[in-house]
Amino acid sequence: MTSNSHLERILERGEFAVTSECGPPRGADPEVIRKKGGLLKGYVDAVNVTDNQTSVVRMSSFASCILLKEMGFDPILQMVCRDRNRISLQSDILGAAALGINNILCLTGDHQKFGDHSTAKNVFDMDSIQLIQTVKWMRDDGKFLGGEELKGVPKLFIGAAANPFADPFEIRVPRLAKKVTAGVQFIQTQCIYNMDKFDQWMAMVRDRGLHERVHILAGVTPFKSVGMARYMKNMVPGMDVPDEYIERLKGVDKENQAGEGIKICVESIQRLRTIEGVHGVHIMAIEWEEKVPEIVKQVGLHPRPSA
Amino acid sequence: MIVANRKPLDEIEEMIKGYQKIILVGCNECVTVCAVGGEKEVGILASELKLSRKKDGKEIEIKEVVLERQCDHEYIEQLRPFVDEYEAILSMACGAGIQFVAEKYRGKPVLPAVNTSFLGVTEEQGIWVERCQGCGNCVLDRTGGICPIARCSKSLLNGPCGGSTDGKCEIDKEIDCGWQLIIDRLKELGQLDRYEEITPVKDWTTSRDGGPRKRVREDLKL
C-alpha cells in the first residue's frame, strides 16, 4: 500500500471497485455537496470531485473533497494543470494529504475557452503526465520538484484519465504506457459506449502487459434521453456513441427513455466486468447522482466492502 | 517574422484625437511582409485618418515616413531632423519598434497603430500563422520539427490531450492539433518510438517567466 486510500485497498485486494463523481456547486453552499454525497453513500468506494470542469468556476475540488471526507467518503481530488503552476500544485498536494485526502486524479484540464471566463490567462506549467511524475516524486522520493527535501510526504494513490476513443487512435495505448511509466496507479476512462472499440483497446493494453501495472476503471455514463445520446455523439469531443444506442432510445416512449438509458448502462457494466484487466467501474451520472444506487444494485455490486 | 494586425480606425482616432500634426511611421521589415505597416499601409492609414477628420470638419497634418527598421538606432535617428515639428508619433512597427522609438524621443507621445501578435510564417498569400513563442529553449529536434509550445493550445510537452478530434484542436475546428502534427511527422521520419519518451517539466527561465530577456555578444560590442 502506498497510501491510506480505501480505493487502493479494494483494488489491491482484487475486488471490483465502484467509483462515481460529484460536481461541486457554483456557489458557496456546502449542502449541495452533502446532498449529492448522501445519494452516493454506501454505493461507491470513492468519489471523484471535479476541478472546475469545462473551465466553469465552481467551489474548489479541494474544499468539496473535505466536505465529503467529513461524511466518511474516500474522495478523489481531481487536479488540473490549467489554473496552477508547479508552486501552487505542490502546495495543494501537501495540503490535501495533510487533511486526509488519499487519492489524486492528475488531469491536463479543459481549455478555458469552453468556460465562463474565456478571457482568462491559462497556466499549463506542466501537463498531466508531468503532474503524475510530480506526485510520485514527492511521495516516493520525498522531494519537491526543485530538489529540496519534504518534511512529511504526501501519501497519495495516484490516478489519471485515459480516453480509448480520442484521436490519434494509434497512440492511445502508448499514451497510457507513458502515464504508467510516470507512475500512475489507477486509470478512469472516458465514458465507454463503443464496446468493440474498447475491447480492441484493452487487447492492446494487455498485449503490452499494462493491465498488470495499473488498475483500469471503465467509465460509464447513463443516457437520460435520446437527446442526450445525440448530444454526446455529436457535440462532445472524443466521445464515441454507436448509432445502435440512439436507435434503441428512439424506439421507446419519451417517459421510458431514462429507464432504457439505465438499462443500457447496466448491460455495459456487466459486459465491462468480463473484460480481463478491467478492475472497476467509474459511474459518471452527471447531475443524476440519484440513479447511481439503482445501477450499482442492478449490476450486483451492492453492498460495497466496508474496509 | 513578427506578425501584427492593424488596430481598428476608431481606436487609432481616439488615441490621436488631441493632435493636429503627427508623424506616421512605418517599418520596412516584418510588418511590411505581413502587409500591416509598410509603405502601402502607411499611405492607406494616413488617407483614412485625413478623410475621417475632414468629415468632422477638421484637419490633420500627417508626415508619412517609412524606416528601414524601427529596431535599430541608426534608422530611428532619421526622424530627428523634423520630430520637433510634430506633436506625436504614430508607429506601425511591431511592439519592439514602437518602444524603441519611444525610448529615443522621450518628449513625444509614441502611439501604436498595430497590435503585435506572434512569430509566424506566410502559410499562403494573405494567411499568416504562428510557429514560435520564443521560449528560449528549442525542443524541435525531439518533436519532429513541430513546436508543442506554440502549436498546442495548452503547450503540452507530453500531448495530445483528450480533446484532439480528427486532427483538430478542441478549442477550434480550424486549428490543427499540434500533437497530431507531431505524431504524423514522427511517423514520417520513422521516429514514432520517440513519442514514449517522457519530457520532464520545462525550465521556463529562458522564456518570459525569467523576466525581460537580454543577449550579449562580447565579441561584437564596440
Short mmCIF file of C-alpha atoms in Angstrom, two decimals:
data_model
loop_
_atom_site.label_atom_id
_atom_site.label_comp_id
_atom_site.label_asym_id
_atom_site.label_seq_id
_atom_site.Cartn_x
_atom_site.Cartn_y
_atom_site.Cartn_z
CA MET A 1 0.00 0.00 0.00
CA THR A 2 1.33 3.39 -0.99
CA SER A 3 -1.41 5.35 0.78
CA ASN A 4 -4.30 5.07 3.21
CA SER A 5 -6.72 5.04 0.31
CA HIS A 6 -9.79 2.86 0.66
CA LEU A 7 -9.86 2.59 -3.13
CA GLU A 8 -6.26 1.37 -3.27
CA ARG A 9 -7.04 -1.25 -0.61
CA ILE A 10 -10.01 -2.57 -2.56
CA LEU A 11 -8.12 -2.71 -5.84
CA GLU A 12 -5.09 -4.33 -4.23
CA ARG A 13 -7.37 -7.00 -2.76
CA GLY A 14 -8.53 -7.74 -6.28
CA GLU A 15 -12.10 -6.64 -5.69
CA PHE A 16 -14.07 -4.92 -8.45
CA ALA A 17 -14.18 -1.24 -7.49
CA VAL A 18 -17.00 1.25 -7.93
CA THR A 19 -16.37 4.97 -8.10
CA SER A 20 -18.59 7.86 -9.02
CA GLU A 21 -18.25 11.59 -9.20
CA CYS A 22 -19.58 14.69 -7.64
CA GLY A 23 -19.52 18.05 -9.39
CA PRO A 24 -19.11 20.95 -6.93
CA PRO A 25 -21.72 23.72 -6.92
CA ARG A 26 -21.49 27.18 -8.47
CA GLY A 27 -21.67 28.84 -5.11
CA ALA A 28 -20.61 28.56 -1.50
CA ASP A 29 -23.45 26.33 -0.27
CA PRO A 30 -21.93 23.16 1.24
CA GLU A 31 -25.35 21.49 1.35
CA VAL A 32 -25.21 20.85 -2.41
CA ILE A 33 -22.18 18.62 -1.93
CA ARG A 34 -23.62 16.99 1.18
CA LYS A 35 -26.85 16.22 -0.66
CA LYS A 36 -25.02 14.65 -3.61
CA GLY A 37 -22.83 12.74 -1.17
CA GLY A 38 -25.92 11.49 0.64
CA LEU A 39 -27.20 9.96 -2.59
CA LEU A 40 -23.96 8.02 -3.14
CA LYS A 41 -23.23 6.94 0.42
CA GLY A 42 -22.79 3.20 0.70
CA TYR A 43 -22.82 2.61 -3.05
CA VAL A 44 -19.30 3.63 -4.06
CA ASP A 45 -15.75 3.04 -2.81
CA ALA A 46 -14.50 6.50 -3.65
CA VAL A 47 -15.88 9.71 -5.14
CA ASN A 48 -14.16 11.93 -7.69
CA VAL A 49 -14.56 15.64 -7.20
CA THR A 50 -14.15 17.58 -10.41
CA ASP A 51 -11.84 20.59 -10.63
CA ASN A 52 -13.65 23.46 -12.36
CA GLN A 53 -14.74 21.10 -15.11
CA THR A 54 -15.25 22.56 -18.58
CA SER A 55 -13.48 25.64 -17.15
CA VAL A 56 -16.62 26.84 -15.40
CA VAL A 57 -15.82 28.30 -11.98
CA ARG A 58 -17.16 26.20 -9.12
CA MET A 59 -16.42 25.53 -5.49
CA SER A 60 -12.88 24.15 -5.33
CA SER A 61 -12.33 20.44 -5.66
CA PHE A 62 -10.15 20.58 -2.55
CA ALA A 63 -12.85 22.12 -0.32
CA SER A 64 -15.54 19.85 -1.73
CA CYS A 65 -13.33 16.82 -1.03
CA ILE A 66 -13.08 17.88 2.60
CA LEU A 67 -16.88 18.15 2.85
CA LEU A 68 -17.15 14.60 1.51
CA LYS A 69 -14.37 13.38 3.77
CA GLU A 70 -16.35 14.68 6.74
CA MET A 71 -19.22 12.46 5.57
CA GLY A 72 -16.95 9.40 5.63
CA PHE A 73 -16.13 9.23 1.92
CA ASP A 74 -12.73 8.49 0.41
CA PRO A 75 -12.62 11.41 -2.03
CA ILE A 76 -10.53 11.54 -5.20
CA LEU A 77 -9.14 15.02 -5.65
CA GLN A 78 -9.18 15.90 -9.34
CA MET A 79 -6.42 18.33 -10.15
CA VAL A 80 -5.99 20.09 -13.48
CA CYS A 81 -2.91 21.89 -14.78
CA ARG A 82 -4.82 24.77 -16.36
CA ASP A 83 -5.04 27.04 -13.32
CA ARG A 84 -1.98 26.40 -11.18
CA ASN A 85 1.76 26.39 -11.68
CA ARG A 86 4.14 23.92 -10.07
CA ILE A 87 4.38 26.01 -6.90
CA SER A 88 0.64 26.01 -6.35
CA LEU A 89 0.13 22.38 -7.42
CA GLN A 90 2.74 21.07 -4.99
CA SER A 91 1.35 23.24 -2.23
CA ASP A 92 -2.19 21.90 -2.78
CA ILE A 93 -0.87 18.33 -2.91
CA LEU A 94 0.66 18.80 0.54
CA GLY A 95 -2.46 20.46 1.90
CA ALA A 96 -4.72 17.74 0.57
CA ALA A 97 -2.58 14.99 2.07
CA ALA A 98 -2.45 16.83 5.41
CA LEU A 99 -6.25 16.94 5.53
CA GLY A 100 -6.61 13.24 4.87
CA ILE A 101 -7.28 13.16 1.15
CA ASN A 102 -5.81 9.89 -0.10
CA ASN A 103 -6.42 9.94 -3.84
CA ILE A 104 -5.48 12.33 -6.62
CA LEU A 105 -6.51 12.29 -10.26
CA CYS A 106 -3.97 14.08 -12.44
CA LEU A 107 -5.51 15.82 -15.43
CA THR A 108 -4.47 18.34 -18.05
CA GLY A 109 -7.75 20.26 -17.88
CA ASP A 110 -10.13 21.65 -20.48
CA HIS A 111 -9.07 24.83 -22.23
CA GLN A 112 -10.58 27.94 -20.63
CA LYS A 113 -12.24 28.75 -23.93
CA PHE A 114 -15.14 26.45 -23.00
CA GLY A 115 -15.88 28.05 -19.69
CA ASP A 116 -17.46 31.14 -18.23
CA HIS A 117 -14.14 33.03 -18.01
CA SER A 118 -12.81 32.55 -21.51
CA THR A 119 -10.69 35.73 -21.29
CA ALA A 120 -8.52 34.20 -18.54
CA LYS A 121 -4.79 33.53 -18.84
CA ASN A 122 -4.05 29.82 -18.60
CA VAL A 123 -1.07 28.25 -16.87
CA PHE A 124 -0.19 24.73 -18.12
CA ASP A 125 3.20 24.97 -16.42
CA MET A 126 3.09 21.19 -16.60
CA ASP A 127 0.88 18.54 -18.18
CA SER A 128 -0.96 15.55 -16.72
CA ILE A 129 1.98 13.18 -17.21
CA GLN A 130 4.36 15.57 -15.50
CA LEU A 131 1.83 16.01 -12.67
CA ILE A 132 1.78 12.23 -12.15
CA GLN A 133 5.60 12.31 -12.02
CA THR A 134 5.48 15.18 -9.56
CA VAL A 135 3.13 13.45 -7.09
CA LYS A 136 5.15 10.24 -7.31
CA TRP A 137 8.40 12.13 -6.82
CA MET A 138 7.05 13.92 -3.76
CA ARG A 139 5.61 10.72 -2.28
CA ASP A 140 8.36 8.20 -3.09
CA ASP A 141 11.48 10.35 -3.20
CA GLY A 142 10.30 12.79 -0.55
CA LYS A 143 11.40 15.79 -2.55
CA PHE A 144 9.97 18.89 -4.15
CA LEU A 145 10.42 19.32 -7.89
CA GLY A 146 13.04 21.91 -7.02
CA GLY A 147 15.09 19.22 -5.28
CA GLU A 148 14.63 20.21 -1.63
CA GLU A 149 13.54 17.58 0.88
CA LEU A 150 9.96 17.41 2.08
CA LYS A 151 9.16 17.24 5.76
CA GLY A 152 6.30 14.74 5.70
CA VAL A 153 5.48 13.12 2.37
CA PRO A 154 2.01 13.13 0.78
CA LYS A 155 0.73 9.53 0.82
CA LEU A 156 -1.47 9.71 -2.25
CA PHE A 157 -2.89 6.99 -4.50
CA ILE A 158 -2.18 8.34 -7.98
CA GLY A 159 -4.75 8.26 -10.74
CA ALA A 160 -5.21 9.67 -14.21
CA ALA A 161 -7.68 9.59 -17.06
CA ALA A 162 -7.48 7.79 -20.38
CA ASN A 163 -9.64 8.17 -23.42
CA PRO A 164 -9.58 5.00 -25.53
CA PHE A 165 -11.55 6.78 -28.26
CA ALA A 166 -9.68 10.04 -28.78
CA ASP A 167 -7.52 10.71 -31.79
CA PRO A 168 -4.99 9.70 -32.91
CA PHE A 169 -6.06 6.13 -32.01
CA GLU A 170 -2.61 4.63 -32.67
CA ILE A 171 -1.06 6.47 -29.72
CA ARG A 172 -3.88 5.86 -27.23
CA VAL A 173 -2.08 2.84 -25.75
CA PRO A 174 1.43 4.36 -25.97
CA ARG A 175 -0.02 7.37 -24.13
CA LEU A 176 -1.34 5.10 -21.40
CA ALA A 177 2.11 3.48 -21.28
CA LYS A 178 3.65 6.92 -20.71
CA LYS A 179 1.31 7.51 -17.78
CA VAL A 180 2.21 4.11 -16.34
CA THR A 181 5.91 4.87 -16.71
CA ALA A 182 5.30 8.20 -14.99
CA GLY A 183 3.85 6.33 -12.02
CA VAL A 184 0.08 6.25 -12.35
CA GLN A 185 -1.63 3.55 -10.27
CA PHE A 186 -5.23 3.76 -11.41
CA ILE A 187 -6.94 4.93 -14.55
CA GLN A 188 -10.50 6.09 -15.02
CA THR A 189 -11.51 6.03 -18.65
CA GLN A 190 -13.70 8.31 -20.70
CA CYS A 191 -17.36 7.14 -20.99
CA ILE A 192 -17.43 3.89 -22.91
CA TYR A 193 -20.26 3.28 -25.35
CA ASN A 194 -18.42 1.66 -28.25
CA MET A 195 -17.71 -1.68 -26.59
CA ASP A 196 -16.00 -3.23 -29.60
CA LYS A 197 -13.51 -0.39 -29.82
CA PHE A 198 -12.93 -0.54 -26.06
CA ASP A 199 -12.34 -4.30 -26.34
CA GLN A 200 -9.79 -3.62 -29.05
CA TRP A 201 -8.07 -1.01 -26.85
CA MET A 202 -8.00 -3.35 -23.85
CA ALA A 203 -6.49 -6.10 -26.02
CA MET A 204 -3.71 -3.68 -26.95
CA VAL A 205 -3.33 -2.72 -23.28
CA ARG A 206 -2.99 -6.40 -22.35
CA ASP A 207 -0.53 -7.04 -25.20
CA ARG A 208 1.82 -4.61 -23.51
CA GLY A 209 1.09 -6.00 -20.05
CA LEU A 210 -0.13 -2.61 -18.87
CA HIS A 211 -3.23 -4.12 -17.21
CA GLU A 212 -0.89 -5.70 -14.67
CA ARG A 213 0.79 -2.42 -13.85
CA VAL A 214 -2.23 -0.17 -13.49
CA HIS A 215 -5.83 -0.64 -12.31
CA ILE A 216 -8.24 0.32 -15.07
CA LEU A 217 -11.67 1.56 -14.05
CA ALA A 218 -14.02 1.70 -17.01
CA GLY A 219 -16.06 4.89 -17.29
CA VAL A 220 -19.81 4.78 -17.93
CA THR A 221 -22.48 7.47 -18.16
CA PRO A 222 -26.18 6.59 -18.36
CA PHE A 223 -28.23 8.32 -21.05
CA LYS A 224 -31.16 10.32 -19.75
CA SER A 225 -32.77 10.60 -23.17
CA VAL A 226 -32.17 10.17 -26.87
CA GLY A 227 -31.40 13.90 -26.99
CA MET A 228 -28.54 13.44 -24.56
CA ALA A 229 -27.21 10.49 -26.56
CA ARG A 230 -27.24 12.59 -29.73
CA TYR A 231 -25.54 15.46 -27.94
CA MET A 232 -22.81 13.15 -26.62
CA LYS A 233 -22.31 11.70 -30.08
CA ASN A 234 -22.16 14.96 -31.98
CA MET A 235 -21.00 17.64 -29.59
CA VAL A 236 -18.59 16.15 -27.05
CA PRO A 237 -15.01 15.84 -28.33
CA GLY A 238 -13.53 12.36 -28.08
CA MET A 239 -16.90 10.64 -27.45
CA ASP A 240 -17.84 7.57 -29.48
CA VAL A 241 -21.57 6.75 -29.33
CA PRO A 242 -22.68 3.95 -31.71
CA ASP A 243 -25.93 4.55 -33.62
CA GLU A 244 -27.47 1.38 -32.19
CA TYR A 245 -27.97 3.15 -28.83
CA ILE A 246 -29.61 6.14 -30.44
CA GLU A 247 -31.95 3.82 -32.35
CA ARG A 248 -32.70 1.87 -29.19
CA LEU A 249 -33.58 5.01 -27.20
CA LYS A 250 -35.63 6.34 -30.10
CA GLY A 251 -37.59 3.12 -30.05
CA VAL A 252 -39.09 3.69 -26.59
CA ASP A 253 -41.60 6.31 -25.37
CA LYS A 254 -40.16 9.54 -24.09
CA GLU A 255 -41.10 8.78 -20.47
CA ASN A 256 -39.33 5.42 -20.65
CA GLN A 257 -36.10 6.66 -22.22
CA ALA A 258 -34.39 7.32 -18.89
CA GLY A 259 -35.19 3.77 -17.79
CA GLU A 260 -33.82 2.45 -21.07
CA GLY A 261 -30.68 4.55 -20.52
CA ILE A 262 -30.18 2.93 -17.12
CA LYS A 263 -30.72 -0.49 -18.69
CA ILE A 264 -28.05 0.23 -21.32
CA CYS A 265 -25.68 1.37 -18.57
CA VAL A 266 -26.28 -1.79 -16.52
CA GLU A 267 -25.69 -4.01 -19.56
CA SER A 268 -22.49 -2.09 -20.31
CA ILE A 269 -21.15 -2.61 -16.80
CA GLN A 270 -21.99 -6.29 -16.95
CA ARG A 271 -20.01 -6.63 -20.16
CA LEU A 272 -17.13 -4.48 -18.88
CA ARG A 273 -16.81 -6.74 -15.79
CA THR A 274 -15.97 -9.67 -18.03
CA ILE A 275 -13.05 -7.93 -19.75
CA GLU A 276 -9.66 -9.01 -18.46
CA GLY A 277 -7.82 -6.08 -16.96
CA VAL A 278 -10.88 -4.00 -16.07
CA HIS A 279 -10.71 -3.70 -12.29
CA GLY A 280 -13.63 -1.43 -11.64
CA VAL A 281 -16.25 0.90 -12.96
CA HIS A 282 -16.45 4.67 -12.75
CA ILE A 283 -20.08 5.80 -12.96
CA MET A 284 -20.39 9.38 -14.11
CA ALA A 285 -24.10 10.13 -13.70
CA ILE A 286 -23.88 13.82 -14.49
CA GLU A 287 -26.39 15.72 -12.32
CA TRP A 288 -28.18 12.38 -11.98
CA GLU A 289 -26.41 11.03 -8.90
CA GLU A 290 -29.68 9.63 -7.51
CA LYS A 291 -29.53 6.89 -10.15
CA VAL A 292 -26.14 5.55 -9.05
CA PRO A 293 -27.56 3.31 -6.25
CA GLU A 294 -30.03 1.72 -8.66
CA ILE A 295 -27.27 1.00 -11.19
CA VAL A 296 -24.91 -0.41 -8.56
CA LYS A 297 -27.68 -2.65 -7.14
CA GLN A 298 -28.79 -3.87 -10.55
CA VAL A 299 -25.28 -4.99 -11.52
CA GLY A 300 -24.94 -6.82 -8.21
CA LEU A 301 -22.16 -4.66 -6.84
CA HIS A 302 -24.04 -3.71 -3.68
CA PRO A 303 -23.24 -3.79 -0.79
CA ARG A 304 -19.76 -2.33 -1.07
CA PRO A 305 -16.96 -3.72 1.09
CA SER A 306 -16.66 -1.70 4.30
CA ALA A 307 -12.90 -1.59 4.81
CA MET B 1 8.75 37.18 -38.97
CA ILE B 2 6.83 39.18 -36.41
CA VAL B 3 3.17 39.25 -37.43
CA ALA B 4 0.90 42.12 -36.46
CA ASN B 5 -2.64 43.35 -37.10
CA ARG B 6 -3.69 46.92 -37.61
CA LYS B 7 -5.80 48.40 -34.87
CA PRO B 8 -9.34 49.47 -35.80
CA LEU B 9 -9.55 53.01 -37.17
CA ASP B 10 -11.74 54.31 -34.34
CA GLU B 11 -9.24 53.11 -31.73
CA ILE B 12 -6.41 54.92 -33.54
CA GLU B 13 -8.55 58.06 -33.91
CA GLU B 14 -9.27 58.04 -30.20
CA MET B 15 -5.51 57.86 -29.48
CA ILE B 16 -4.66 60.82 -31.68
CA LYS B 17 -7.77 62.94 -31.15
CA GLY B 18 -5.87 65.71 -29.35
CA TYR B 19 -3.26 66.16 -32.10
CA GLN B 20 -3.25 68.16 -35.31
CA LYS B 21 0.26 67.30 -36.54
CA ILE B 22 1.62 63.76 -36.34
CA ILE B 23 4.30 61.58 -37.85
CA LEU B 24 3.02 58.26 -39.13
CA VAL B 25 5.98 55.93 -39.29
CA GLY B 26 6.04 52.53 -40.97
CA CYS B 27 8.73 49.85 -40.98
CA ASN B 28 10.25 48.05 -43.92
CA GLU B 29 10.79 44.77 -42.13
CA CYS B 30 8.30 42.18 -40.79
CA VAL B 31 5.25 44.45 -40.79
CA THR B 32 5.83 45.17 -44.47
CA VAL B 33 5.98 41.45 -45.27
CA CYS B 34 2.78 40.77 -43.35
CA ALA B 35 1.15 43.77 -45.04
CA VAL B 36 0.28 45.78 -41.96
CA GLY B 37 2.82 48.56 -41.53
CA GLY B 38 4.84 49.10 -44.72
CA GLU B 39 4.81 51.97 -47.18
CA LYS B 40 1.47 50.99 -48.67
CA GLU B 41 -0.28 50.64 -45.32
CA VAL B 42 1.18 53.94 -44.08
CA GLY B 43 -0.36 55.63 -47.12
CA ILE B 44 -3.73 53.98 -46.58
CA LEU B 45 -3.90 54.81 -42.88
CA ALA B 46 -2.87 58.43 -43.49
CA SER B 47 -5.65 58.81 -46.08
CA GLU B 48 -8.22 57.21 -43.80
CA LEU B 49 -7.31 59.48 -40.90
CA LYS B 50 -7.39 62.63 -43.04
CA LEU B 51 -10.71 61.70 -44.62
CA SER B 52 -12.26 60.93 -41.30
CA ARG B 53 -11.13 64.28 -39.85
CA LYS B 54 -12.43 66.05 -42.90
CA LYS B 55 -15.86 64.50 -42.41
CA ASP B 56 -15.95 66.10 -38.98
CA GLY B 57 -14.85 69.39 -40.49
CA LYS B 58 -11.40 69.13 -39.00
CA GLU B 59 -7.87 68.84 -40.32
CA ILE B 60 -4.82 66.78 -39.51
CA GLU B 61 -1.31 67.07 -40.89
CA ILE B 62 0.39 63.74 -41.26
CA LYS B 63 4.01 63.27 -42.23
CA GLU B 64 4.37 59.82 -43.75
CA VAL B 65 7.71 58.10 -43.17
CA VAL B 66 8.86 54.51 -43.66
CA LEU B 67 12.07 53.49 -41.91
CA GLU B 68 14.23 50.56 -42.91
CA ARG B 69 13.80 49.24 -39.37
CA GLN B 70 12.46 50.59 -36.09
CA CYS B 71 14.58 48.21 -34.02
CA ASP B 72 17.96 49.86 -34.76
CA HIS B 73 19.25 53.23 -33.55
CA GLU B 74 20.60 54.38 -36.89
CA TYR B 75 17.26 54.20 -38.67
CA ILE B 76 15.20 55.74 -35.89
CA GLU B 77 17.66 58.66 -35.90
CA GLN B 78 16.27 59.59 -39.30
CA LEU B 79 13.20 61.07 -37.57
CA ARG B 80 15.29 63.54 -35.57
CA PRO B 81 15.56 66.43 -38.10
CA PHE B 82 11.79 67.00 -38.08
CA VAL B 83 10.45 65.30 -34.97
CA ASP B 84 10.11 68.55 -33.03
CA GLU B 85 7.71 69.97 -35.61
CA TYR B 86 5.10 67.32 -34.70
CA GLU B 87 3.00 66.63 -31.63
CA ALA B 88 3.04 62.84 -31.64
CA ILE B 89 4.42 59.77 -33.44
CA LEU B 90 2.06 57.03 -34.58
CA SER B 91 4.08 53.88 -35.33
CA MET B 92 3.08 50.93 -37.46
CA ALA B 93 6.04 48.78 -36.39
CA CYS B 94 5.87 45.82 -34.01
CA GLY B 95 5.80 46.47 -30.28
CA ALA B 96 9.59 46.34 -30.13
CA GLY B 97 9.95 49.02 -32.76
CA ILE B 98 7.30 51.26 -31.21
CA GLN B 99 9.05 51.09 -27.83
CA PHE B 100 12.46 51.79 -29.34
CA VAL B 101 11.11 54.93 -30.99
CA ALA B 102 9.54 55.97 -27.68
CA GLU B 103 12.85 55.47 -25.88
CA LYS B 104 14.62 57.72 -28.35
CA TYR B 105 12.12 60.57 -28.43
CA ARG B 106 11.23 60.81 -24.78
CA GLY B 107 9.41 64.11 -25.09
CA LYS B 108 6.97 62.82 -27.73
CA PRO B 109 3.98 60.58 -27.21
CA VAL B 110 4.59 57.46 -29.33
CA LEU B 111 1.40 55.55 -30.13
CA PRO B 112 0.77 52.06 -31.54
CA ALA B 113 -1.24 51.73 -34.76
CA VAL B 114 -0.92 47.93 -34.77
CA ASN B 115 -1.33 45.04 -32.36
CA THR B 116 1.74 42.82 -32.41
CA SER B 117 0.56 39.23 -32.49
CA PHE B 118 3.08 36.47 -32.99
CA LEU B 119 6.20 34.98 -34.60
CA GLY B 120 4.97 33.27 -37.70
CA VAL B 121 5.16 32.43 -41.36
CA THR B 122 3.21 33.20 -44.50
CA GLU B 123 1.33 29.94 -44.90
CA GLU B 124 -0.44 31.14 -48.05
CA GLN B 125 -0.84 34.50 -49.72
CA GLY B 126 -2.75 36.54 -47.13
CA ILE B 127 -2.55 33.93 -44.38
CA TRP B 128 -0.04 34.18 -41.56
CA VAL B 129 0.20 31.62 -38.80
CA GLU B 130 2.07 31.30 -35.53
CA ARG B 131 5.05 28.96 -35.32
CA CYS B 132 7.19 30.09 -32.38
CA GLN B 133 6.73 31.62 -28.94
CA GLY B 134 10.39 32.41 -28.33
CA CYS B 135 10.60 30.20 -25.20
CA GLY B 136 14.38 30.32 -25.44
CA ASN B 137 14.95 26.58 -25.22
CA CYS B 138 14.15 24.88 -28.51
CA VAL B 139 12.83 21.30 -28.50
CA LEU B 140 12.15 20.94 -32.23
CA ASP B 141 14.77 18.19 -32.54
CA ARG B 142 12.59 15.95 -30.40
CA THR B 143 9.20 16.81 -31.78
CA GLY B 144 9.57 16.26 -35.48
CA GLY B 145 10.23 19.93 -36.18
CA ILE B 146 6.82 20.99 -34.86
CA CYS B 147 6.66 23.13 -31.75
CA PRO B 148 4.44 21.84 -28.93
CA ILE B 149 4.72 25.19 -27.11
CA ALA B 150 3.42 27.27 -29.99
CA ARG B 151 1.18 24.78 -31.76
CA CYS B 152 -0.59 23.01 -28.91
CA SER B 153 -3.24 25.27 -27.36
CA LYS B 154 -2.12 24.10 -23.93
CA SER B 155 1.63 23.99 -24.73
CA LEU B 156 1.70 20.37 -23.62
CA LEU B 157 5.10 18.71 -23.70
CA ASN B 158 3.52 15.26 -23.44
CA GLY B 159 0.41 15.60 -25.56
CA PRO B 160 -2.07 15.25 -27.02
CA CYS B 161 -4.85 15.88 -24.53
CA GLY B 162 -8.19 14.13 -24.84
CA GLY B 163 -9.60 16.97 -26.86
CA SER B 164 -7.91 16.06 -30.14
CA THR B 165 -10.55 15.05 -32.70
CA ASP B 166 -9.95 14.21 -36.36
CA GLY B 167 -6.63 16.02 -36.17
CA LYS B 168 -8.18 19.22 -34.87
CA CYS B 169 -7.86 21.04 -31.57
CA GLU B 170 -10.71 21.08 -29.05
CA ILE B 171 -10.77 24.88 -28.98
CA ASP B 172 -11.43 25.38 -32.69
CA LYS B 173 -12.10 23.05 -35.63
CA GLU B 174 -9.96 25.35 -37.80
CA ILE B 175 -6.86 24.78 -35.65
CA ASP B 176 -4.76 21.69 -36.22
CA CYS B 177 -3.95 19.64 -33.14
CA GLY B 178 -0.24 20.33 -32.67
CA TRP B 179 0.32 16.87 -31.26
CA GLN B 180 -1.40 15.18 -34.18
CA LEU B 181 1.06 17.06 -36.42
CA ILE B 182 3.98 15.96 -34.25
CA ILE B 183 2.87 12.32 -34.27
CA ASP B 184 2.30 12.34 -38.05
CA ARG B 185 5.73 13.85 -38.63
CA LEU B 186 7.48 11.45 -36.23
CA LYS B 187 5.82 8.62 -38.14
CA GLU B 188 7.05 10.01 -41.46
CA LEU B 189 10.54 10.23 -40.03
CA GLY B 190 10.36 6.68 -38.66
CA GLN B 191 10.74 8.09 -35.13
CA LEU B 192 7.37 7.27 -33.57
CA ASP B 193 9.19 5.40 -30.80
CA ARG B 194 10.28 8.83 -29.53
CA TYR B 195 6.67 9.50 -28.61
CA GLU B 196 7.06 7.40 -25.48
CA GLU B 197 9.95 9.42 -24.11
CA ILE B 198 8.54 11.50 -21.27
CA THR B 199 9.54 15.13 -21.45
CA PRO B 200 10.10 16.39 -17.89
CA VAL B 201 8.77 19.71 -16.60
CA LYS B 202 10.21 22.58 -18.55
CA ASP B 203 12.64 25.17 -17.29
CA TRP B 204 10.81 28.37 -18.19
CA THR B 205 13.57 30.72 -17.09
CA THR B 206 14.63 31.21 -20.69
CA SER B 207 11.09 32.29 -21.53
CA ARG B 208 9.15 35.38 -20.45
CA ASP B 209 8.88 33.84 -16.99
CA GLY B 210 12.55 34.55 -16.38
CA GLY B 211 11.94 38.29 -16.75
CA PRO B 212 12.85 40.55 -19.68
CA ARG B 213 15.47 38.79 -21.77
CA LYS B 214 18.80 40.08 -22.98
CA ARG B 215 21.51 38.60 -25.14
CA VAL B 216 25.07 39.95 -25.10
CA ARG B 217 27.81 39.12 -27.61
CA GLU B 218 31.01 40.49 -26.13
CA ASP B 219 32.89 39.91 -29.38
CA LEU B 220 30.55 42.21 -31.27
CA LYS B 221 30.40 45.04 -28.75
CA LEU B 222 32.15 48.28 -29.65
#
